[in-house]
Coordinates of C-alpha atoms and ligand atoms in Angstrom, one line a residue:
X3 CA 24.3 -25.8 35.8
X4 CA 24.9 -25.1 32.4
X5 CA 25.1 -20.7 32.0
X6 CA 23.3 -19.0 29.1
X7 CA 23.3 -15.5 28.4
X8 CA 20.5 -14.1 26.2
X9 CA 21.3 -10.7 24.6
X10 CA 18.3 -8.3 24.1
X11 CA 14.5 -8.8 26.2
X12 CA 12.6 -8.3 23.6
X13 CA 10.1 -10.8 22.2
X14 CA 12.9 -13.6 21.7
X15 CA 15.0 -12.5 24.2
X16 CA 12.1 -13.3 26.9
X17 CA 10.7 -16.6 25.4
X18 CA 14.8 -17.4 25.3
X19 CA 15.1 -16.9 28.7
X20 CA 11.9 -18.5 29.9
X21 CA 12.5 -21.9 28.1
X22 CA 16.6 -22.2 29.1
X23 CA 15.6 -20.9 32.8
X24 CA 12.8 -24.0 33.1
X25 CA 15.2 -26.7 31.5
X26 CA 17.3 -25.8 34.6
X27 CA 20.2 -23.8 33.3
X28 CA 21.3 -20.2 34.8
X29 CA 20.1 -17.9 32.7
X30 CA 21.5 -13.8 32.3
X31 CA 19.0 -11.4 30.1
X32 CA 21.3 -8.2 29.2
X33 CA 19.0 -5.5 27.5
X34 CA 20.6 -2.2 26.4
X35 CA 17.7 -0.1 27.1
X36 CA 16.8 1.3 30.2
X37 CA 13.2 -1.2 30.0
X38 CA 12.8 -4.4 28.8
X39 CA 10.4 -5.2 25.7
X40 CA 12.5 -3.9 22.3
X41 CA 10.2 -3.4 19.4
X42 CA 8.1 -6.0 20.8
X43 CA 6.4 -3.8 23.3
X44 CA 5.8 -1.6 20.5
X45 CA 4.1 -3.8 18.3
X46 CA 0.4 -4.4 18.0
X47 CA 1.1 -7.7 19.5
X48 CA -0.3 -10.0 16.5
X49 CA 0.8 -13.3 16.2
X50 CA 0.5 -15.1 12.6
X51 CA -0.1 -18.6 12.4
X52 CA -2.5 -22.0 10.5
X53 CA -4.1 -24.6 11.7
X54 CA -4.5 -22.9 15.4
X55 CA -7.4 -24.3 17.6
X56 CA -8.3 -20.2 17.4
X57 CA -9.3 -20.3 13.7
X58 CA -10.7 -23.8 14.3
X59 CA -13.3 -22.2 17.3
X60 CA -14.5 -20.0 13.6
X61 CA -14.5 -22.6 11.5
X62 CA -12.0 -22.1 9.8
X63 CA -9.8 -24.4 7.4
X64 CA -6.2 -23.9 7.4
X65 CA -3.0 -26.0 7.4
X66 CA 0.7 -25.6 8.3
X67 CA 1.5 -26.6 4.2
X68 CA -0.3 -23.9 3.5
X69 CA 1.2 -21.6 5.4
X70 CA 4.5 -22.3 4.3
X71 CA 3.2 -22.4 0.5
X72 CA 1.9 -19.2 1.4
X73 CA 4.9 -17.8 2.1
X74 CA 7.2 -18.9 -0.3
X75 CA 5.1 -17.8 -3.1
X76 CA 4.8 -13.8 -1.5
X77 CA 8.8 -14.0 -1.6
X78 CA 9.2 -15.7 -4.5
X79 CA 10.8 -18.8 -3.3
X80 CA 13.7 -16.6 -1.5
X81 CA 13.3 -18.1 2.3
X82 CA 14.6 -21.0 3.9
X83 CA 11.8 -23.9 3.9
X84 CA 13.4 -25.7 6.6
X85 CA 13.3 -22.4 9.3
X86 CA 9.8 -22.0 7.4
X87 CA 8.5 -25.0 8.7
X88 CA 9.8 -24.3 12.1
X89 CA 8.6 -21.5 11.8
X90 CA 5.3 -22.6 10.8
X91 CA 4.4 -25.3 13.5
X92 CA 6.5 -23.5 15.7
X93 CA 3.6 -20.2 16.0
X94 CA 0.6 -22.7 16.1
X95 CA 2.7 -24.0 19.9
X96 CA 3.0 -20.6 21.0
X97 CA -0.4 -19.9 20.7
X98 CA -1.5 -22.5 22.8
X99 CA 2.0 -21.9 25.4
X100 CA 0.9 -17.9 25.5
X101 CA -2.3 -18.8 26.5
X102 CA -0.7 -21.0 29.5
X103 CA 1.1 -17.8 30.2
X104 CA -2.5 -15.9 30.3
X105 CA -3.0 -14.2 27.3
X106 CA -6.0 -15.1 25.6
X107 CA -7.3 -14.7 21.6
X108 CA -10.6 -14.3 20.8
X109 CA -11.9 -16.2 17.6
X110 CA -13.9 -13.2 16.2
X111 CA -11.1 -11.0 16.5
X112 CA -9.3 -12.7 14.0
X113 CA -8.5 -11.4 10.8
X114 CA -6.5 -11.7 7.3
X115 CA -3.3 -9.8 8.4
X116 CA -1.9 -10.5 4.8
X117 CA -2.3 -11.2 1.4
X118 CA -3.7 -14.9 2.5
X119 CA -7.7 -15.7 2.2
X120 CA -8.6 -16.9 5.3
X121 CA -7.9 -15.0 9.0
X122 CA -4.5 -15.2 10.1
X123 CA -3.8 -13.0 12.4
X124 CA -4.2 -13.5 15.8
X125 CA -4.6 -10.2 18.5
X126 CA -4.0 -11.0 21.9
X127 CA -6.0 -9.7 24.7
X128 CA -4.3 -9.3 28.4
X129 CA -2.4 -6.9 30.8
X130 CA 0.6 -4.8 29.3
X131 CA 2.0 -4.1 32.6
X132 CA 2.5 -0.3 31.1
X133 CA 5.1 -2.0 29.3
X134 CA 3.3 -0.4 25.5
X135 CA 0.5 0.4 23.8
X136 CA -1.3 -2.7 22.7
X137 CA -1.1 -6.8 22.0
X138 CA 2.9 -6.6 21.7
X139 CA 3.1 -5.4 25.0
X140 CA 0.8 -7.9 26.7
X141 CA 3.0 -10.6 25.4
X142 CA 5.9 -9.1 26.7
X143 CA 4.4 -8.6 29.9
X144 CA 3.2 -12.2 30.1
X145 CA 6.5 -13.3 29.5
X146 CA 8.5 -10.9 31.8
X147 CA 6.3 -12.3 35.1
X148 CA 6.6 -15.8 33.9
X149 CA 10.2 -14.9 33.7
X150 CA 10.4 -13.3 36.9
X151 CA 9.1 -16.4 38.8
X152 CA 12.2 -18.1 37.5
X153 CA 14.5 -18.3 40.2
X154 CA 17.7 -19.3 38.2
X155 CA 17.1 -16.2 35.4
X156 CA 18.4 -12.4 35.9
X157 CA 17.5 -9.5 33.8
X158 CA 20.2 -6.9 33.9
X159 CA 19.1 -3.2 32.0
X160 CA 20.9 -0.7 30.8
X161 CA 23.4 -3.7 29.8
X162 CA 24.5 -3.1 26.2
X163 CA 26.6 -6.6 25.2
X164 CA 29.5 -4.6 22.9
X165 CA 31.1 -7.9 21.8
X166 CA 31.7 -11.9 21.7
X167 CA 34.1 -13.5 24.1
X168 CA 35.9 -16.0 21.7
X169 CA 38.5 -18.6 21.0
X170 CA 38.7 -20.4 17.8
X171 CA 35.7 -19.1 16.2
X172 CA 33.6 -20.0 19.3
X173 CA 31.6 -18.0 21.6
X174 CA 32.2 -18.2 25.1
X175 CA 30.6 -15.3 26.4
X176 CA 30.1 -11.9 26.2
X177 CA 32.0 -8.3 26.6
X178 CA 30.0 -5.4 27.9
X179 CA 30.1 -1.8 26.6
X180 CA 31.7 -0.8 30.0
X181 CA 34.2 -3.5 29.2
X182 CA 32.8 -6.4 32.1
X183 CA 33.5 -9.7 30.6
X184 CA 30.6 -12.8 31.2
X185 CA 32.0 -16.0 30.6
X186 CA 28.5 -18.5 29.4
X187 CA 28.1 -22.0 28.1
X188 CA 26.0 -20.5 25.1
X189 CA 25.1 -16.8 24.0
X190 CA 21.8 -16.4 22.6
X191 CA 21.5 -13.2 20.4
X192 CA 17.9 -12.2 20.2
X193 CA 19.2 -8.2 19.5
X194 CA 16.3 -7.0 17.2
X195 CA 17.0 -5.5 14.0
X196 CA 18.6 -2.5 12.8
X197 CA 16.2 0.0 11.8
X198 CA 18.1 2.8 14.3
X199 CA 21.5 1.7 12.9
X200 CA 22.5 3.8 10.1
X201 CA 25.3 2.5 8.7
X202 CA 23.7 -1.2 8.8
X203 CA 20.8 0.7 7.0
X204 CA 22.9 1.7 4.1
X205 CA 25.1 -1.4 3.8
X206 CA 21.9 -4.0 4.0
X207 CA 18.8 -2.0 2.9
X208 CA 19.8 1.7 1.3
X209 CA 16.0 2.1 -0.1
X210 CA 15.4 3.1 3.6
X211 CA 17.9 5.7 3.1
X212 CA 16.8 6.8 -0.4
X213 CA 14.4 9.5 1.2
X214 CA 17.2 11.2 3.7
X215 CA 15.6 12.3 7.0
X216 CA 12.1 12.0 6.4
X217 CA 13.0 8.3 7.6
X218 CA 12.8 7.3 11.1
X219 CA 12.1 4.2 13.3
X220 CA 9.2 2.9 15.1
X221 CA 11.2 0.5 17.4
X222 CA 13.8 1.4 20.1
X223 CA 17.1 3.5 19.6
X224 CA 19.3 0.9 20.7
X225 CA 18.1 -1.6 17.6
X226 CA 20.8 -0.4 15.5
X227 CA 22.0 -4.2 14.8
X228 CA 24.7 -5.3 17.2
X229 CA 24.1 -8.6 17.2
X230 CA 24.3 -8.7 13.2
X231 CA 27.5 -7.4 13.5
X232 CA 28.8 -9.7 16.4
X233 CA 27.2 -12.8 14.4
X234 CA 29.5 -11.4 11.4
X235 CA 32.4 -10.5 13.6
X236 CA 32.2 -14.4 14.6
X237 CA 32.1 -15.4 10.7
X238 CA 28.8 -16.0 10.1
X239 CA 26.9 -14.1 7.1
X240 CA 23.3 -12.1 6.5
X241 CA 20.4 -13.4 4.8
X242 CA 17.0 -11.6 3.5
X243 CA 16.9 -8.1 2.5
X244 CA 14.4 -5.4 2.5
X245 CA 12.1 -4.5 5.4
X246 CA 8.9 -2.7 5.9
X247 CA 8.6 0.9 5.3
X248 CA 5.4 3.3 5.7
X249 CA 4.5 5.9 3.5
X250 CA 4.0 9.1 5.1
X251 CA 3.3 13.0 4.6
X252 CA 6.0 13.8 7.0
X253 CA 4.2 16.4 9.3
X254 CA 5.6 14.8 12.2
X255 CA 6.7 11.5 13.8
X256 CA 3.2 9.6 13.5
X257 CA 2.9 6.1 12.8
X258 CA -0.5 6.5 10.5
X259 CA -0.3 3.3 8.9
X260 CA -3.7 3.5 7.5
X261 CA -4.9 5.8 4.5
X262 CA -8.4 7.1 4.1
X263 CA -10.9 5.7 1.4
X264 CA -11.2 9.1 0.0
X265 CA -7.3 9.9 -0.6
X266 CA -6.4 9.8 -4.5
X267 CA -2.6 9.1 -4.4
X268 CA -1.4 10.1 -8.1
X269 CA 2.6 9.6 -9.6
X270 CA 4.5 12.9 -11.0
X271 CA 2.9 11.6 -14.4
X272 CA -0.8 12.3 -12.7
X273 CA -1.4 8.7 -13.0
X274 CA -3.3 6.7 -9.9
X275 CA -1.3 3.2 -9.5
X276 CA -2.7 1.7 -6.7
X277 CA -5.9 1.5 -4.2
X278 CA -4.7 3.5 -1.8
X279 CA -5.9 1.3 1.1
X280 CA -4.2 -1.6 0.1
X281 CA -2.2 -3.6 2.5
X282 CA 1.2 -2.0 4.3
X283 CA 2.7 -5.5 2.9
X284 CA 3.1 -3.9 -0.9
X285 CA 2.7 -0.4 -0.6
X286 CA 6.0 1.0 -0.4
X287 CA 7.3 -1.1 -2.9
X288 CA 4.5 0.3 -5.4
X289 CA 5.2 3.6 -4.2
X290 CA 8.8 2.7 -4.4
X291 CA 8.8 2.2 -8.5
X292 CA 6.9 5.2 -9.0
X293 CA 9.6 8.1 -10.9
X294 CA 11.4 9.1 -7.8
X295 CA 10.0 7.0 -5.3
X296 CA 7.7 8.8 -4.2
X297 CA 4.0 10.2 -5.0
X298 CA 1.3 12.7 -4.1
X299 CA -2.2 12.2 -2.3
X300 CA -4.8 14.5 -4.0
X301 CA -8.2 15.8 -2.4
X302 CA -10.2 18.7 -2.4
X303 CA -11.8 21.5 0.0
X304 CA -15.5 19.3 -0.1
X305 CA -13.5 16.5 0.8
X306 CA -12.2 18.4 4.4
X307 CA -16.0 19.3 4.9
X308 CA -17.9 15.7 4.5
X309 CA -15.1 13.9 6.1
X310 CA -15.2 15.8 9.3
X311 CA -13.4 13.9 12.3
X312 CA -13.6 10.9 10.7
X313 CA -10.3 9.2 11.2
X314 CA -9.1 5.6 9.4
X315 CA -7.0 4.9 11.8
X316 CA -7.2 1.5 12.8
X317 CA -9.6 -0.4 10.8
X318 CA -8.6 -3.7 12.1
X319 CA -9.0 -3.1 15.6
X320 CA -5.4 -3.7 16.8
X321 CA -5.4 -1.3 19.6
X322 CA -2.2 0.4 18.5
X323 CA -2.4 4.4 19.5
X324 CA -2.0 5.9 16.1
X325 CA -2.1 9.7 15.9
X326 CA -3.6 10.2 12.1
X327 CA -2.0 12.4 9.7
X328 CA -5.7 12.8 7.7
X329 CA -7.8 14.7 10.4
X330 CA -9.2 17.4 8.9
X331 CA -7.8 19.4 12.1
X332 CA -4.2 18.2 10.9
X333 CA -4.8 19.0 7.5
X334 CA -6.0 22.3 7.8
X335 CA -2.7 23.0 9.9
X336 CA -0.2 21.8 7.3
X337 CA -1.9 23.5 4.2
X338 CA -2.1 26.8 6.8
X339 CA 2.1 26.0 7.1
X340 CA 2.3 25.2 3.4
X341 CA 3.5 21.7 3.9
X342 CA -0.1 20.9 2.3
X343 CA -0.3 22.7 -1.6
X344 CA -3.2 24.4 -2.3
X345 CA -4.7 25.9 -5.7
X346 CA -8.0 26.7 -7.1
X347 CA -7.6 24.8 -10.1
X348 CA -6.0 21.2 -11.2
X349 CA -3.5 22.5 -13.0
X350 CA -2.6 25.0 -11.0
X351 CA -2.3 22.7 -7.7
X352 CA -0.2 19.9 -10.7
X353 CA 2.4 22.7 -11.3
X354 CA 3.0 23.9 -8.0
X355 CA 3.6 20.3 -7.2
X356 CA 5.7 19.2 -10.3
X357 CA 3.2 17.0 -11.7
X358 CA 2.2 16.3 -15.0
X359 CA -1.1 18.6 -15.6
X360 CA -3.0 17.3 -18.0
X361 CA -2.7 13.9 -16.2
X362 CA -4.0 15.4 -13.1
X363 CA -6.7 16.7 -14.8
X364 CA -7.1 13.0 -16.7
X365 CA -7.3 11.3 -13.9
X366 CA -9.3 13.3 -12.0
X367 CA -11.8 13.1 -14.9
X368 CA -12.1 9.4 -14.3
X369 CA -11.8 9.3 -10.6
X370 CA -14.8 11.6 -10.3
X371 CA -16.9 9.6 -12.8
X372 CA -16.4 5.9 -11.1
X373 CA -17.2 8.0 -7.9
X374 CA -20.7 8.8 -8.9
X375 CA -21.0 5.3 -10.2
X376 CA -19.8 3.9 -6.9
X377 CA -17.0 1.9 -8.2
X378 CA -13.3 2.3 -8.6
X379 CA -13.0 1.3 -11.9
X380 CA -9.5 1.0 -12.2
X381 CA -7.9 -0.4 -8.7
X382 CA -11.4 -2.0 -7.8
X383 CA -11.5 0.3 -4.5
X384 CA -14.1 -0.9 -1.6
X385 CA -16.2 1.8 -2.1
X386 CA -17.0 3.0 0.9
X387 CA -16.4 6.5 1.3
X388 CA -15.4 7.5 -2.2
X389 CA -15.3 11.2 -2.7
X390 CA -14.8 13.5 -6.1
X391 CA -11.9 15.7 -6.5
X392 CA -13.9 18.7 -7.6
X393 CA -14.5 21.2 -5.0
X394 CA -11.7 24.1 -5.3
X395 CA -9.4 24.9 -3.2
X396 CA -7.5 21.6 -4.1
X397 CA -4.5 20.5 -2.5
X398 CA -1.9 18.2 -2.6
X399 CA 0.7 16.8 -0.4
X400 CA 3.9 14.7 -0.8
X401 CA 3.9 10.8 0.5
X402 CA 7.5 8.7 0.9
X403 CA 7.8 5.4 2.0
X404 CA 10.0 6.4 5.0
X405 CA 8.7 4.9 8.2
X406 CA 10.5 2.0 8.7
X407 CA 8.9 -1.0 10.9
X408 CA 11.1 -4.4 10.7
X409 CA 14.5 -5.0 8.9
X410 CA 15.1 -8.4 7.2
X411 CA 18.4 -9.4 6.7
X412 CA 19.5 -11.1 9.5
X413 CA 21.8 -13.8 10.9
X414 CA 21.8 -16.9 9.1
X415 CA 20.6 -20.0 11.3
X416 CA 19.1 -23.1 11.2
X417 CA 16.2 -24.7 12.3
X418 CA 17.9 -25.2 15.9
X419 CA 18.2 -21.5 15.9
X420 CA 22.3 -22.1 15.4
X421 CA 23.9 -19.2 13.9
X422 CA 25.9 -20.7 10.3
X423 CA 29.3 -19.9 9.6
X424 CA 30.0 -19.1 5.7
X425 CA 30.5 -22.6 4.6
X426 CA 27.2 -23.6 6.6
X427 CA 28.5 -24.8 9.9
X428 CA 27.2 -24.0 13.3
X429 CA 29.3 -21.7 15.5
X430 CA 29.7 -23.4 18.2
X431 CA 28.0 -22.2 21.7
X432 CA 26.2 -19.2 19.7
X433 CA 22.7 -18.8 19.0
X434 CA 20.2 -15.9 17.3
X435 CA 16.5 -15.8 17.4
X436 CA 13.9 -12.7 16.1
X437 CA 14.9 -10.3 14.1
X438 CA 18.4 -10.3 14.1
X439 CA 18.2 -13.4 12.2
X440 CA 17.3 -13.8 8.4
X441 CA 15.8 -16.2 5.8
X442 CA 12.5 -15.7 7.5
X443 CA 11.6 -12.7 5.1
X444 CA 12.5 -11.4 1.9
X445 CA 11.1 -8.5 0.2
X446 CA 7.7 -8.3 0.6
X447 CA 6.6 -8.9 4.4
X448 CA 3.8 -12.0 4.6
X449 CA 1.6 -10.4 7.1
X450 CA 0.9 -8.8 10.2
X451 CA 2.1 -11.2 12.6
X452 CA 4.9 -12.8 11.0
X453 CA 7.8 -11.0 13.2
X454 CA 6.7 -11.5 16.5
X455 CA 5.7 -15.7 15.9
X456 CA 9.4 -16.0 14.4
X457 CA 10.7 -14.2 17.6
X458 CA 8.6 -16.2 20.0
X459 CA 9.7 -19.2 18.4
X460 CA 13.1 -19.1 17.2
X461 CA 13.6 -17.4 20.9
X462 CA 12.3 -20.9 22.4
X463 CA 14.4 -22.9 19.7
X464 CA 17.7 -20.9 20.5
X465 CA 17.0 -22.1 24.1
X466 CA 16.1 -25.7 23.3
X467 CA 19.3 -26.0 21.4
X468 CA 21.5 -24.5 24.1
X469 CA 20.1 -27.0 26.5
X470 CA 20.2 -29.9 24.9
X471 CA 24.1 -28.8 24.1
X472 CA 24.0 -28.8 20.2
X473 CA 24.7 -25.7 19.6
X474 CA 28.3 -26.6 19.4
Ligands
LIG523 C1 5.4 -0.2 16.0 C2 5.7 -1.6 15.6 C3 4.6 -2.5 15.4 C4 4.8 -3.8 15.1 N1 3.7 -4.7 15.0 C5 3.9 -6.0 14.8 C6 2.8 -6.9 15.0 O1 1.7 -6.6 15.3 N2 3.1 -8.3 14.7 C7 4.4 -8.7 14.4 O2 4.6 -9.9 14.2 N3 5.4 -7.8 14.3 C8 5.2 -6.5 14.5 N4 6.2 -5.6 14.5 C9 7.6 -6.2 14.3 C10 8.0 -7.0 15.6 O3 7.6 -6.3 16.7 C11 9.5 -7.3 15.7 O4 10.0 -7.7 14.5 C12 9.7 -8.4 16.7 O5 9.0 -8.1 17.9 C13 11.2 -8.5 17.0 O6 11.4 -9.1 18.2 P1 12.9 -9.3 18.8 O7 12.8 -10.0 20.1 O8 13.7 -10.0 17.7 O9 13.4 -7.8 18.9 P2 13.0 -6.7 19.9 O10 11.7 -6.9 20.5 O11 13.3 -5.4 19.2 O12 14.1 -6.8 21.1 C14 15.4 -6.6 20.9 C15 16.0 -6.1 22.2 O13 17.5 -6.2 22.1 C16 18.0 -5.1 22.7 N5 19.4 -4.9 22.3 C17 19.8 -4.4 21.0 N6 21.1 -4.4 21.0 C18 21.6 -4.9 22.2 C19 22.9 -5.1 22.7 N7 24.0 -4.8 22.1 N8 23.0 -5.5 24.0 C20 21.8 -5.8 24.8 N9 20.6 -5.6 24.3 C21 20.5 -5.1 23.0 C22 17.0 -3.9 22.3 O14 17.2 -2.9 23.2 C23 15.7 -4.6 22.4 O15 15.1 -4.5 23.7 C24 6.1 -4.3 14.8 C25 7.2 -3.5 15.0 C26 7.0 -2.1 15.4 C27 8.2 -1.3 15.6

């Protein structure tokens, strides 16, 4: 029976293990954490995919072509079409093969998770075994008991692989931190990403470092990219760069990943830039070219009144638990602690803050005009809850794009999920699936969803591969 060991149970690592363990080979899941899931569990669970008998049940018109067109034009031609289309027809299967697993998507809860026209993104609905928050969770939990019923497949936690067995550039196993040696037919890495590894961080994607510690990571601690570096070790070579980052105010660790209507975010000239409810997928790179990197959301006291406990914190309906940085309760606490500005005029609140003031004032101007006229005449707005900046005190508070959510550069495979050597050739006997591979994302992210469909299916591919004994 042919021995594979998977390293990581996250998303990948489980639909790895769950494919090899049903084509009959032995399969060992190593996961450094103390709990299986990774980021995954984290994750608001939604899966992006075309031509899905989902969107069909809604009537609605999609095809894998243009999925794949889709993509390639959001990352300016800089991903690999062949792991694309993998990729592509690959995430309309695993809706169907979750839904065998007993998760189930609901046609009216689909919605554009991107920059695309039609619906997208699909959220899963099912039992998270306590295992997260929301939809990411339920597919890990799906997985894990499918997994579980496997007789032939182990999950060992607590198990962080440190290194590649090897001889002649191939991998024949793996070398635990406590130095335990596993001898395997085929090593899967399905690792994650590296949004806790620092140095990775700096080497691969220093703009999330640019903003020092007001950065931090919504996935697990032990992400910090170990199978990058064992992929590397073994010759092969990273491809993709950037990642997703979240602009925040920095009052605490809260993944708030949704700003209020009525926020005015304005640059050190006093210049708006952007509607400030666009989608995560640009935002910090907007922010990003602003002088610094950085910018300032604006509001005033009438603002804290009307909005009350209002909160914006999940207008799609993903089910993550978000903790908003925009209550009034919150704000009222940071501009109490100073963390908030306040001032009783513009220009007074623009030089305590070290913008420009007559551009403050400017735009103010403007701002408050298009909201009496109910239309955001410059970023085009949805005008819902629009509220003037005129009401002293006013205040102002700092926003970086510092959160950071999924790290692109990655492993670079093919579409059998083989890891490439520099020259292009398979390593023999090793694998990588999810986000510890690349060429799946560049720059700008496609849409909610995108991670999580790669993971599931380059996690399945890896397996295939190993099975059918190409990887060598
Ligand atoms: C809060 C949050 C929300 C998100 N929402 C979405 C979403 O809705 N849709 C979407 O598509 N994407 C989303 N993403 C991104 C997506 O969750 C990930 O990109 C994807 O799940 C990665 O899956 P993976 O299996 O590659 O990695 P992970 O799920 O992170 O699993 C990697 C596993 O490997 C383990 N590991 C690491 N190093 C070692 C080692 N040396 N030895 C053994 N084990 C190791 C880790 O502990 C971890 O359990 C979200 C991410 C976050 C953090």
């Amino acid at each position: 029976m042919a021995r594979i060991v998977v390293v990581g149970a996250g998303g990948a690592g489980l639909a790895a293990a769950l494919e090899a363990s049903r084509g009959g080979a032995e399969v060992l899941v190593l996961e450094a954490a103390a709990q299986v899931g990774g980021a995954t569990a984290r994750a608001g669970g939604v899966v992006y995919a075309a031509d899905t008998h989902v969107q069909k049940a809604r009537g609605i018109e999609d095809s894998v072509s243009a999925l794949i067109n889709y993509y390639m034009t959001v990352s300016r031609h800089e991903l690999e079409p062949r792991l694309l289309r993998r990729s592509a027809e690959g995430t309309r299967e695993v809706i169907g093969w979750l839904e065998e697993l007993g998760i189930t998507w609901q046609p009216e809860r689909l919605y554009v998770a991107g920059l695309e026209l039609e619906a997208r993104g699909h959220m899963p609905t099912g039992d998270t075994r306590d295992l997260g928050p929301a939809g990411g969770a339920m597919i890990v939990a799906a997985l894990l008991t499918a997994v579980e019923q496997q007789p032939t497949a182990t999950i060992r936690t607590s198990a962080r692989v440190a290194s590649l067995l090897s001889d002649g550039g191939a991998a024949l196993g793996v070398v635990l931190e406590d130095g335990e040696e596993i001898a395997a037919d085929a090593v899967v890495l399905a690792s994650g990403g590296f949004g806790a590894g620092q140095e990775m961080l700096r080497e691969y994607w220093p703009e999330a470092t640019r903003h020092g510690d007001w950065h931090w990571y919504l996935g697990p601690d032990t992400n910090v990219g170990d199978g990058a570096r064992m992929g590397l070790a073994l010759g092969g070579e990273l491809r993709g760069h950037g990642g997703t980052l979240l602009e925040t105010p920095n009052f605490g660790r809260l993944n708030d990943a949704f700003t209020p209507p009525w926020i005015v975010y304005v640059n050190q000239h006093g210049h708006r830039f952007v509607d400030e409810t666009d989608t995560y997928c640009v935002m910090p790179h907007v922010i990003g070219k602003q002088p610094g990197g950085t910018c300032w959301a604006v509001f005033d006291e009438a603002a804290l009144t009307l909005v009350g406990e209002q909160e914006f914190l999940d207008p799609y309906g993903l089910g993550v638990e978000l903790e908003s940085n925009w209550t009034v309760a919150m704000l009222r606490q940071q501009i109490e602690n100073g963390t908030v500005l306040a001032a009783d005029s513009l220009r007074a609140l623009a030089e305590l803050a070290g913008i420009d003031p007559a551009g403050l004032e400017a735009t103010a101007e403007k701002w408050n005009v298009d909201v009496a006229d109910g239309h955001d005449s410059a970023f085009e707005k949805k005008p819902d809850l629009l509220l003037p900046i005129s009401t002293a005190p006013f205040y102002a508070v700092q926003l970086k794009p510092a959160i950071i959510g999924i790290t692109f550069a990655g492993l670079r495979i093919d579409e059998y999920a083989r890891v490439l050597d520099r020259a292009g050739r398979p390593i023999p006997g090793l694998l990588a699936g999810g986000e510890v591979a690349g060429g799946l994302d560049a720059d700008v992210y496609a849409g909610g969803g995108a991670s999580i469909g790669n993971a599931l299916v380059f996690g399945r591919t890896a397996a295939r591969t190993a099975l059918a004994g190409i990887s060598a």
